[in-house]
Tab-separated table of C-alpha atoms and ligand atoms in Angstrom:
chain	number	residue	atom	x	y	z
A	1	MET	CA	-13.343	-5.852	16.147
A	2	GLY	CA	-10.503	-8.047	16.751
A	3	ILE	CA	-7.033	-7.450	19.051
A	4	SER	CA	-5.336	-4.440	18.123
A	5	SER	CA	-3.441	-3.158	21.312
A	6	LEU	CA	-0.349	-4.897	23.402
A	7	ASN	CA	-3.155	-5.170	26.304
A	8	GLN	CA	-5.329	-7.172	24.548
A	9	LEU	CA	-2.775	-9.268	23.130
A	10	GLU	CA	-1.176	-9.908	26.046
A	11	LYS	CA	-4.200	-11.604	27.599
A	12	HIS	CA	-4.046	-14.110	24.517
A	13	LEU	CA	-0.365	-14.980	24.231
A	14	THR	CA	2.994	-14.617	26.229
A	15	LEU	CA	5.144	-12.271	23.726
A	16	THR	CA	8.433	-12.734	22.780
A	17	GLN	CA	10.942	-9.967	23.076
A	18	GLU	CA	10.844	-9.408	19.296
A	19	GLU	CA	7.134	-8.888	19.358
A	20	ARG	CA	7.087	-6.815	22.388
A	21	ASN	CA	9.723	-4.623	20.843
A	22	TRP	CA	7.659	-3.965	17.841
A	23	PHE	CA	5.334	-1.918	20.028
A	24	SER	CA	8.000	0.767	20.765
A	25	PHE	CA	8.097	1.580	16.873
A	26	PRO	CA	5.007	0.111	15.265
A	27	SER	CA	5.375	-0.244	11.319
A	28	THR	CA	3.316	1.488	8.977
A	29	LEU	CA	0.956	-1.757	9.029
A	30	PRO	CA	-1.101	-1.911	12.197
A	31	LEU	CA	-1.861	-4.718	14.507
A	32	LEU	CA	-5.117	-6.535	14.018
A	33	VAL	CA	-5.988	-9.944	14.788
A	34	SER	CA	-9.656	-11.457	14.738
A	35	GLU	CA	-10.522	-13.851	17.436
A	36	HIS	CA	-10.758	-16.534	14.707
A	37	VAL	CA	-7.368	-16.094	13.825
A	38	MET	CA	-6.037	-16.032	17.517
A	39	SER	CA	-7.980	-19.386	17.937
A	40	LEU	CA	-6.020	-20.877	15.105
A	41	ILE	CA	-2.695	-20.084	17.065
A	42	ASN	CA	-1.221	-22.748	19.155
A	43	LYS	CA	-0.187	-20.566	22.287
A	44	ASP	CA	2.776	-22.653	23.105
A	45	ASP	CA	4.586	-22.359	20.335
A	46	PRO	CA	6.559	-18.956	19.690
A	47	GLU	CA	7.137	-20.382	15.962
A	48	ASP	CA	3.639	-21.124	15.419
A	49	PRO	CA	3.116	-20.809	11.265
A	50	ILE	CA	-0.212	-18.702	12.158
A	51	ARG	CA	1.039	-16.528	14.663
A	52	LYS	CA	4.071	-15.582	12.335
A	53	GLN	CA	1.857	-14.218	9.717
A	54	PHE	CA	-0.402	-11.987	12.072
A	55	ILE	CA	1.648	-11.045	15.034
A	56	PRO	CA	4.231	-8.543	14.271
A	57	THR	CA	7.978	-8.536	15.338
A	58	CYS	CA	10.570	-5.669	15.818
A	59	PHE	CA	12.213	-7.369	12.511
A	60	GLU	CA	9.663	-5.329	10.350
A	61	ASN	CA	11.751	-2.228	11.063
A	62	MET	CA	15.076	-3.613	10.152
A	63	ASP	CA	14.978	-3.726	6.554
A	64	ASP	CA	14.605	-1.355	3.516
A	65	LEU	CA	13.913	-3.723	0.630
A	66	GLY	CA	12.068	-1.548	-1.991
A	67	GLY	CA	9.903	0.989	-0.586
A	68	LEU	CA	6.464	0.370	-0.025
A	69	ASP	CA	5.157	0.061	-3.759
A	70	PRO	CA	7.606	-1.950	-5.473
A	71	LEU	CA	5.145	-3.112	-8.075
A	72	GLU	CA	4.740	0.481	-8.966
A	73	GLU	CA	1.021	0.136	-8.540
A	74	GLU	CA	0.569	4.055	-8.263
A	75	LYS	CA	2.068	4.568	-11.146
A	76	HIS	CA	-0.064	2.271	-12.983
A	77	SER	CA	-3.317	3.517	-11.581
A	78	GLU	CA	-5.728	4.848	-13.981
A	79	THR	CA	-8.110	6.221	-11.427
A	80	LYS	CA	-7.736	6.496	-7.776
A	81	ARG	CA	-8.856	2.983	-7.403
A	82	LEU	CA	-8.069	1.338	-10.623
A	83	ILE	CA	-4.914	-0.352	-11.501
A	84	HIS	CA	-4.390	-1.148	-14.842
A	85	ARG	CA	-1.323	-2.986	-15.706
A	86	TYR	CA	-2.057	-5.591	-17.820
A	87	ALA	CA	-4.209	-4.752	-21.129
A	88	ASN	CA	-6.839	-7.131	-20.861
A	89	ARG	CA	-7.369	-7.074	-16.908
A	90	ALA	CA	-7.409	-4.596	-13.968
A	91	ALA	CA	-7.476	-4.534	-10.375
A	92	LEU	CA	-10.198	-2.313	-8.205
A	93	LEU	CA	-8.891	-1.274	-4.572
A	94	THR	CA	-12.385	-1.524	-3.302
A	95	THR	CA	-11.451	-0.609	0.469
A	96	ASP	CA	-8.117	-0.351	2.592
A	97	ARG	CA	-9.519	-2.428	5.479
A	98	CYS	CA	-9.132	-6.323	6.218
A	99	PHE	CA	-10.421	-8.354	9.266
A	100	SER	CA	-6.645	-9.183	10.244
A	101	TYR	CA	-3.532	-7.554	8.789
A	102	CYS	CA	-1.012	-10.216	7.252
A	103	ARG	CA	2.507	-9.343	8.501
A	104	HIS	CA	3.470	-9.976	4.619
A	105	CYS	CA	1.169	-7.906	3.107
A	106	PHE	CA	2.487	-6.285	-0.070
A	107	ARG	CA	0.141	-3.604	-0.385
A	108	ARG	CA	1.372	-1.632	2.284
A	109	ARG	CA	1.321	1.657	0.784
A	110	PHE	CA	-2.315	1.309	0.804
A	111	THR	CA	-3.560	-1.291	3.135
A	112	SER	CA	-5.156	0.332	6.537
A	113	ASN	CA	-3.902	4.041	5.276
A	114	SER	CA	-7.124	5.402	6.095
A	115	SER	CA	-8.394	5.750	2.188
A	116	GLY	CA	-11.447	3.537	3.407
A	117	PRO	CA	-14.164	2.029	1.454
A	118	ILE	CA	-14.581	3.245	-2.249
A	119	ASN	CA	-17.247	6.224	-2.452
A	120	GLU	CA	-19.575	6.374	-5.273
A	121	LYS	CA	-17.566	9.102	-6.830
A	122	GLU	CA	-14.387	6.738	-6.977
A	123	LEU	CA	-16.707	3.865	-8.238
A	124	GLU	CA	-18.271	5.698	-10.754
A	125	GLU	CA	-14.574	6.959	-11.921
A	126	ALA	CA	-13.372	3.456	-12.427
A	127	ALA	CA	-16.684	2.056	-13.878
A	128	SER	CA	-16.623	4.786	-16.511
A	129	TYR	CA	-13.112	3.808	-16.890
A	130	LEU	CA	-14.160	-0.024	-17.876
A	131	ALA	CA	-17.003	1.032	-19.832
A	132	GLU	CA	-14.526	2.880	-22.003
A	133	HIS	CA	-11.797	0.267	-22.258
A	134	LYS	CA	-13.433	-2.817	-23.874
A	135	GLU	CA	-9.757	-4.433	-23.805
A	136	ILE	CA	-10.301	-5.231	-20.128
A	137	LYS	CA	-12.058	-8.613	-19.801
A	138	GLU	CA	-11.216	-9.403	-16.148
A	139	VAL	CA	-11.214	-7.197	-13.008
A	140	LEU	CA	-10.008	-7.832	-9.717
A	141	LEU	CA	-12.019	-6.985	-6.435
A	142	THR	CA	-9.441	-6.226	-3.994
A	143	GLY	CA	-8.057	-3.974	-1.663
A	144	GLY	CA	-7.621	-4.534	1.462
A	145	ASP	CA	-10.594	-7.089	1.724
A	146	MET	CA	-13.830	-6.646	-0.207
A	147	PHE	CA	-15.828	-8.575	2.414
A	148	THR	CA	-15.022	-5.804	4.950
A	149	LEU	CA	-17.383	-3.693	3.189
A	150	SER	CA	-21.188	-3.999	4.475
A	151	ASP	CA	-23.896	-5.952	2.274
A	152	GLU	CA	-25.010	-2.585	1.233
A	153	HIS	CA	-21.986	-1.197	-0.070
A	154	ILE	CA	-20.979	-4.564	-1.723
A	155	SER	CA	-24.715	-4.736	-3.390
A	156	MET	CA	-23.991	-0.676	-4.687
A	157	MET	CA	-20.730	-1.521	-6.026
A	158	LEU	CA	-21.692	-4.858	-7.649
A	159	LYS	CA	-24.584	-3.119	-9.218
A	160	THR	CA	-22.830	-0.244	-10.684
A	161	LEU	CA	-20.050	-2.535	-11.969
A	162	LYS	CA	-22.263	-4.912	-13.683
A	163	GLU	CA	-24.172	-1.974	-15.300
A	164	ALA	CA	-21.122	-0.552	-16.566
A	165	ARG	CA	-19.466	-3.895	-17.780
A	166	ALA	CA	-21.712	-7.117	-17.476
A	167	ASP	CA	-19.228	-9.069	-19.846
A	168	ILE	CA	-16.360	-8.570	-17.484
A	169	ILE	CA	-15.351	-11.497	-15.092
A	170	TYR	CA	-15.107	-10.081	-11.731
A	171	ARG	CA	-13.080	-11.737	-9.124
A	172	LEU	CA	-13.945	-11.477	-5.317
A	173	CYS	CA	-10.638	-11.758	-3.668
A	174	THR	CA	-10.503	-12.253	0.146
A	175	ARG	CA	-8.505	-13.520	2.994
A	176	ALA	CA	-11.550	-13.273	5.067
A	177	ILE	CA	-12.545	-17.010	4.857
A	178	ALA	CA	-9.653	-17.912	6.820
A	179	THR	CA	-9.514	-14.946	9.124
A	180	TYR	CA	-13.259	-13.886	9.543
A	181	PRO	CA	-15.502	-17.086	8.442
A	182	GLU	CA	-18.378	-15.342	10.656
A	183	ARG	CA	-18.582	-12.643	7.544
A	184	PHE	CA	-20.347	-15.140	5.102
A	185	THR	CA	-23.877	-14.994	6.057
A	186	GLU	CA	-26.948	-16.345	4.129
A	187	LYS	CA	-27.848	-12.472	3.807
A	188	LEU	CA	-24.237	-11.906	2.135
A	189	PHE	CA	-24.899	-14.598	-0.052
A	190	GLU	CA	-28.348	-13.282	-0.989
A	191	THR	CA	-26.476	-9.924	-1.787
A	192	LEU	CA	-24.315	-11.921	-4.289
A	193	LYS	CA	-26.903	-13.666	-5.499
A	194	LEU	CA	-28.964	-10.598	-6.705
A	195	HIS	CA	-25.943	-9.231	-8.656
A	196	ASN	CA	-25.319	-12.721	-10.021
A	197	TRP	CA	-25.780	-12.330	-13.771
A	198	GLY	CA	-23.400	-11.553	-17.215
A	199	ALA	CA	-20.122	-12.897	-16.789
A	200	PRO	CA	-19.298	-15.410	-13.783
A	201	TYR	CA	-17.244	-14.642	-10.826
A	202	TYR	CA	-14.416	-16.219	-9.468
A	203	LEU	CA	-13.593	-16.448	-6.011
A	204	MET	CA	-9.876	-15.787	-4.993
A	205	THR	CA	-8.808	-17.013	-1.510
A	206	GLN	CA	-5.457	-17.064	0.346
A	207	PHE	CA	-4.743	-19.665	2.366
A	208	ASN	CA	-1.359	-20.197	3.230
A	209	HIS	CA	-1.126	-22.971	5.717
A	210	PRO	CA	-3.255	-26.036	5.836
A	211	ARG	CA	-4.324	-25.299	9.731
A	212	GLU	CA	-6.379	-22.096	8.343
A	213	ILE	CA	-8.489	-24.591	6.094
A	214	THR	CA	-11.552	-25.338	9.003
A	215	SER	CA	-14.904	-26.581	8.729
A	216	GLU	CA	-16.324	-23.448	8.348
A	217	THR	CA	-14.290	-23.086	4.966
A	218	GLU	CA	-16.141	-25.938	3.822
A	219	ARG	CA	-19.465	-24.332	4.203
A	220	ILE	CA	-18.453	-21.036	2.824
A	221	ILE	CA	-16.879	-22.658	-0.479
A	222	SER	CA	-20.072	-24.821	-0.351
A	223	SER	CA	-22.238	-21.498	-0.524
A	224	PHE	CA	-19.872	-19.634	-3.126
A	225	LEU	CA	-20.233	-23.017	-5.358
A	226	LYS	CA	-24.212	-22.911	-5.262
A	227	LEU	CA	-23.871	-19.655	-7.170
A	228	GLY	CA	-21.489	-21.025	-9.681
A	229	ILE	CA	-18.481	-19.037	-8.226
A	230	ILE	CA	-15.221	-21.227	-8.857
A	231	PRO	CA	-13.003	-20.692	-6.052
A	232	MET	CA	-8.901	-20.470	-6.487
A	233	ASN	CA	-6.185	-20.169	-3.982
A	234	GLN	CA	-3.229	-17.423	-4.026
A	235	ALA	CA	-0.728	-18.465	-1.453
A	236	VAL	CA	2.402	-16.431	-0.489
A	237	LEU	CA	5.773	-18.443	0.167
A	238	LEU	CA	6.706	-17.626	3.547
A	239	LYS	CA	9.563	-18.399	5.851
A	240	GLY	CA	8.770	-20.123	8.708
A	241	VAL	CA	5.255	-20.368	7.881
A	242	ASN	CA	5.136	-22.921	4.634
A	243	ASP	CA	8.482	-22.906	3.402
A	244	SER	CA	8.592	-27.009	3.315
A	245	VAL	CA	7.475	-29.265	0.668
A	246	ASP	CA	5.443	-31.211	3.373
A	247	VAL	CA	3.282	-28.245	4.421
A	248	LEU	CA	2.644	-27.100	0.841
A	249	GLU	CA	1.845	-30.547	-0.109
A	250	GLU	CA	-0.716	-30.741	2.643
A	251	LEU	CA	-2.152	-27.458	1.756
A	252	SER	CA	-2.489	-28.112	-1.891
A	253	ASN	CA	-4.488	-31.477	-1.239
A	254	LYS	CA	-6.367	-30.052	1.656
A	255	LEU	CA	-7.291	-27.004	-0.868
A	256	LEU	CA	-8.489	-29.516	-3.325
A	257	ALA	CA	-10.602	-31.737	-0.998
A	258	THR	CA	-12.272	-28.462	-0.124
A	259	ARG	CA	-13.009	-27.607	-3.734
A	260	ILE	CA	-10.598	-24.831	-3.982
A	261	LYS	CA	-7.979	-25.056	-6.878
A	262	PRO	CA	-4.248	-24.093	-6.226
A	263	TYR	CA	-3.636	-21.240	-8.291
A	264	TYR	CA	-0.395	-19.099	-7.542
A	265	LEU	CA	2.134	-19.764	-5.177
A	266	PHE	CA	3.832	-16.258	-4.804
A	267	GLN	CA	7.259	-15.346	-4.279
A	268	GLY	CA	7.378	-12.747	-1.868
A	269	ASP	CA	7.447	-9.196	-3.192
A	270	LEU	CA	10.130	-6.607	-1.802
A	271	VAL	CA	8.071	-4.530	0.379
A	272	ASN	CA	9.629	-2.799	3.425
A	273	GLY	CA	9.145	-4.878	6.714
A	274	THR	CA	9.017	-8.244	5.043
A	275	GLU	CA	12.506	-9.418	4.511
A	276	HIS	CA	12.278	-11.795	7.644
A	277	LEU	CA	9.488	-13.665	5.892
A	278	ARG	CA	11.002	-13.957	2.354
A	279	VAL	CA	12.279	-17.169	0.670
A	280	LYS	CA	15.503	-17.402	-1.329
A	281	ILE	CA	14.458	-17.995	-4.927
A	282	GLU	CA	16.890	-20.809	-5.289
A	283	ARG	CA	14.946	-22.740	-2.239
A	284	GLY	CA	11.621	-21.626	-3.757
A	285	LEU	CA	12.708	-23.635	-7.041
A	286	GLU	CA	14.013	-26.543	-4.937
A	287	ILE	CA	10.391	-26.689	-3.167
A	288	GLU	CA	8.842	-26.241	-6.518
A	289	LYS	CA	10.591	-29.051	-8.180
A	290	GLU	CA	9.866	-31.514	-5.315
A	291	LEU	CA	6.207	-30.433	-5.392
A	292	ARG	CA	5.913	-31.248	-8.748
A	293	LYS	CA	6.625	-34.515	-8.275
A	294	ARG	CA	4.390	-35.247	-5.156
A	295	LEU	CA	1.312	-33.560	-6.392
A	296	SER	CA	-1.224	-34.272	-9.282
A	297	GLY	CA	-1.461	-31.224	-11.944
A	298	LEU	CA	-4.499	-30.399	-10.642
A	299	ALA	CA	-3.058	-29.854	-7.140
A	300	MET	CA	0.018	-28.023	-8.555
A	301	PRO	CA	-0.009	-24.001	-8.127
A	302	GLN	CA	2.276	-21.794	-10.162
A	303	TYR	CA	5.225	-20.479	-8.336
A	304	THR	CA	5.313	-16.896	-9.469
A	305	ILE	CA	7.131	-13.772	-9.011
A	306	ASP	CA	5.463	-10.457	-9.392
A	307	LEU	CA	8.709	-8.405	-11.192
A	308	PRO	CA	9.490	-5.466	-9.395
A	309	GLU	CA	8.989	-1.724	-11.075
A	310	GLY	CA	5.532	-3.137	-12.621
A	311	GLY	CA	7.235	-5.749	-14.961
A	312	GLY	CA	4.516	-8.218	-14.181
A	313	LYS	CA	4.218	-11.572	-13.542
A	314	VAL	CA	6.771	-14.531	-14.451
A	315	ILE	CA	6.055	-18.241	-13.491
A	316	LEU	CA	9.369	-19.681	-11.999
A	317	THR	CA	9.950	-23.645	-12.502
A	318	HIS	CA	12.916	-25.777	-12.928
A	319	ASP	CA	13.821	-25.911	-16.251
A	320	TYR	CA	13.369	-29.386	-17.806
A	321	THR	CA	14.966	-28.673	-21.265
A	322	ASN	CA	18.471	-29.525	-21.674
A	323	GLY	CA	19.173	-27.952	-25.151
A	324	HIS	CA	18.084	-28.832	-28.773
A	325	GLU	CA	20.612	-30.383	-31.412
A	326	ASN	CA	20.789	-32.372	-34.487
A	327	GLY	CA	17.018	-31.844	-34.812
A	328	LYS	CA	16.352	-33.172	-31.289
A	329	TRP	CA	15.045	-31.747	-28.035
A	330	VAL	CA	16.733	-32.832	-25.008
A	331	PHE	CA	14.608	-32.982	-21.679
A	332	THR	CA	15.503	-33.901	-18.253
A	333	SER	CA	12.696	-36.343	-16.795
A	334	PRO	CA	11.321	-35.082	-13.106
A	335	TYR	CA	11.486	-38.631	-12.229
A	336	GLY	CA	15.414	-39.321	-13.454
A	337	GLY	CA	17.478	-39.462	-16.760
A	338	SER	CA	16.741	-37.644	-19.447
A	339	ARG	CA	14.657	-38.088	-22.954
A	340	GLU	CA	14.711	-36.994	-26.332
A	341	TYR	CA	12.186	-35.731	-28.607
A	342	PRO	CA	12.593	-35.099	-32.305
A	343	GLU	CA	11.706	-31.846	-33.593
A	344	LYS	CA	9.090	-31.876	-36.105
A	345	LYS	CA	10.345	-31.683	-39.805
B	1	PLP	C1	-1.950	-10.066	-10.511
B	1	PLP	C2	-2.688	-8.895	-11.219
B	1	PLP	C3	-3.696	-9.385	-12.081
B	1	PLP	C4	-3.732	-10.906	-12.368
B	1	PLP	O1	-2.910	-11.403	-12.885
B	1	PLP	P1	-3.509	-12.817	-13.008
B	1	PLP	O2	-1.999	-13.651	-13.896
B	1	PLP	O3	-4.067	-13.107	-14.443
B	1	PLP	O4	-3.613	-13.612	-12.251
B	1	PLP	C5	-4.088	-8.433	-12.514
B	1	PLP	N1	-3.760	-6.840	-12.361
B	1	PLP	C6	-2.790	-6.803	-11.554
B	1	PLP	C7	-2.044	-5.245	-11.066
B	1	PLP	C8	-2.264	-7.591	-10.459
B	1	PLP	O5	-1.201	-7.395	-9.890
B	2	SF4	S1	-5.776	-9.629	3.532
B	2	SF4	FE1	-4.329	-9.112	1.740
B	2	SF4	S2	-4.592	-6.753	1.685
B	2	SF4	FE2	-5.219	-7.245	3.927
B	2	SF4	S3	-3.345	-7.623	5.079
B	2	SF4	FE3	-3.579	-9.597	4.335
B	2	SF4	S4	-2.144	-9.585	2.357
B	2	SF4	FE4	-2.432	-7.329	2.775
């Protein structure tokens, strides 16, 4: 399923030297590109933003950023599959597989590491942990990509989780709407419908470039909405892909028009092999500032960094407060000049 060897890849693309060289020392994350993703790539453009996200280059072997688990997820794992870093929410690693592997993947320690789909024992472990930890209100079903699991497997998983804790908000996290839209069949939605009771699900998508949103996206999002499942997007800020105000403005507006709320825009994590895709925070903040002027509040994602060593997420934004004196706050207006706001007495 998909393109996974040099031979197959060369049938589709004329490779650059950097891309070809990756195959001499392939990095920890394998090559896998779906036919759908391949169809989105403009073959004549070596700088194509979709190509940069999925076709590896030898640059992946040239940095030593921060190991493979910069967020110390392993240290925060309570069962083999459950990461419990924040008191009120947790993340369940449902499988290590994806339909296409993103070269910026921050979970390289786990993605495609052959741990495979979650088995019944691991699921039971996670479910009993959730049953005992009532402080957990939300769980991210992530990986990998949960929709690489079969309908039967998803059904078994949702049944077990709902029976353990129907009051938890489960987030269905997936990149597959962008990489493998044919996965979203009637039968899959029937399966989800069967387990659509208790607290609502939320859908967490990953679209990084406006060209990833197609007519298929609209069809899939409508089906989720028919089940009352609200879609939110988590994008990653990536050099040469979307480190541009125009591209991110178009992405956000296109997401909104497709009924997806832009939620996060992530600063790249310090994962080995991703340095060439990272954007300077200083540049990210500039982009954020300009975006805030151009986008509506609804269209604006939160530019966010996930701190190293499991420090948690921090929102990055230009600081509009400009001190606080003589009982007054001074603010910089995003549209120019400054304004005073008297503190409450
Ligand atoms: C990001 C993350 C969450 C969810 O955080 P939100 O800010 O609520 O989206 C939960 N658990 C882990 C381990 C995470 O990395
Ligand atoms: S879909 Fe997610 S887990 Fe899979 S390779 Fe892309 S970023 Fe990593």
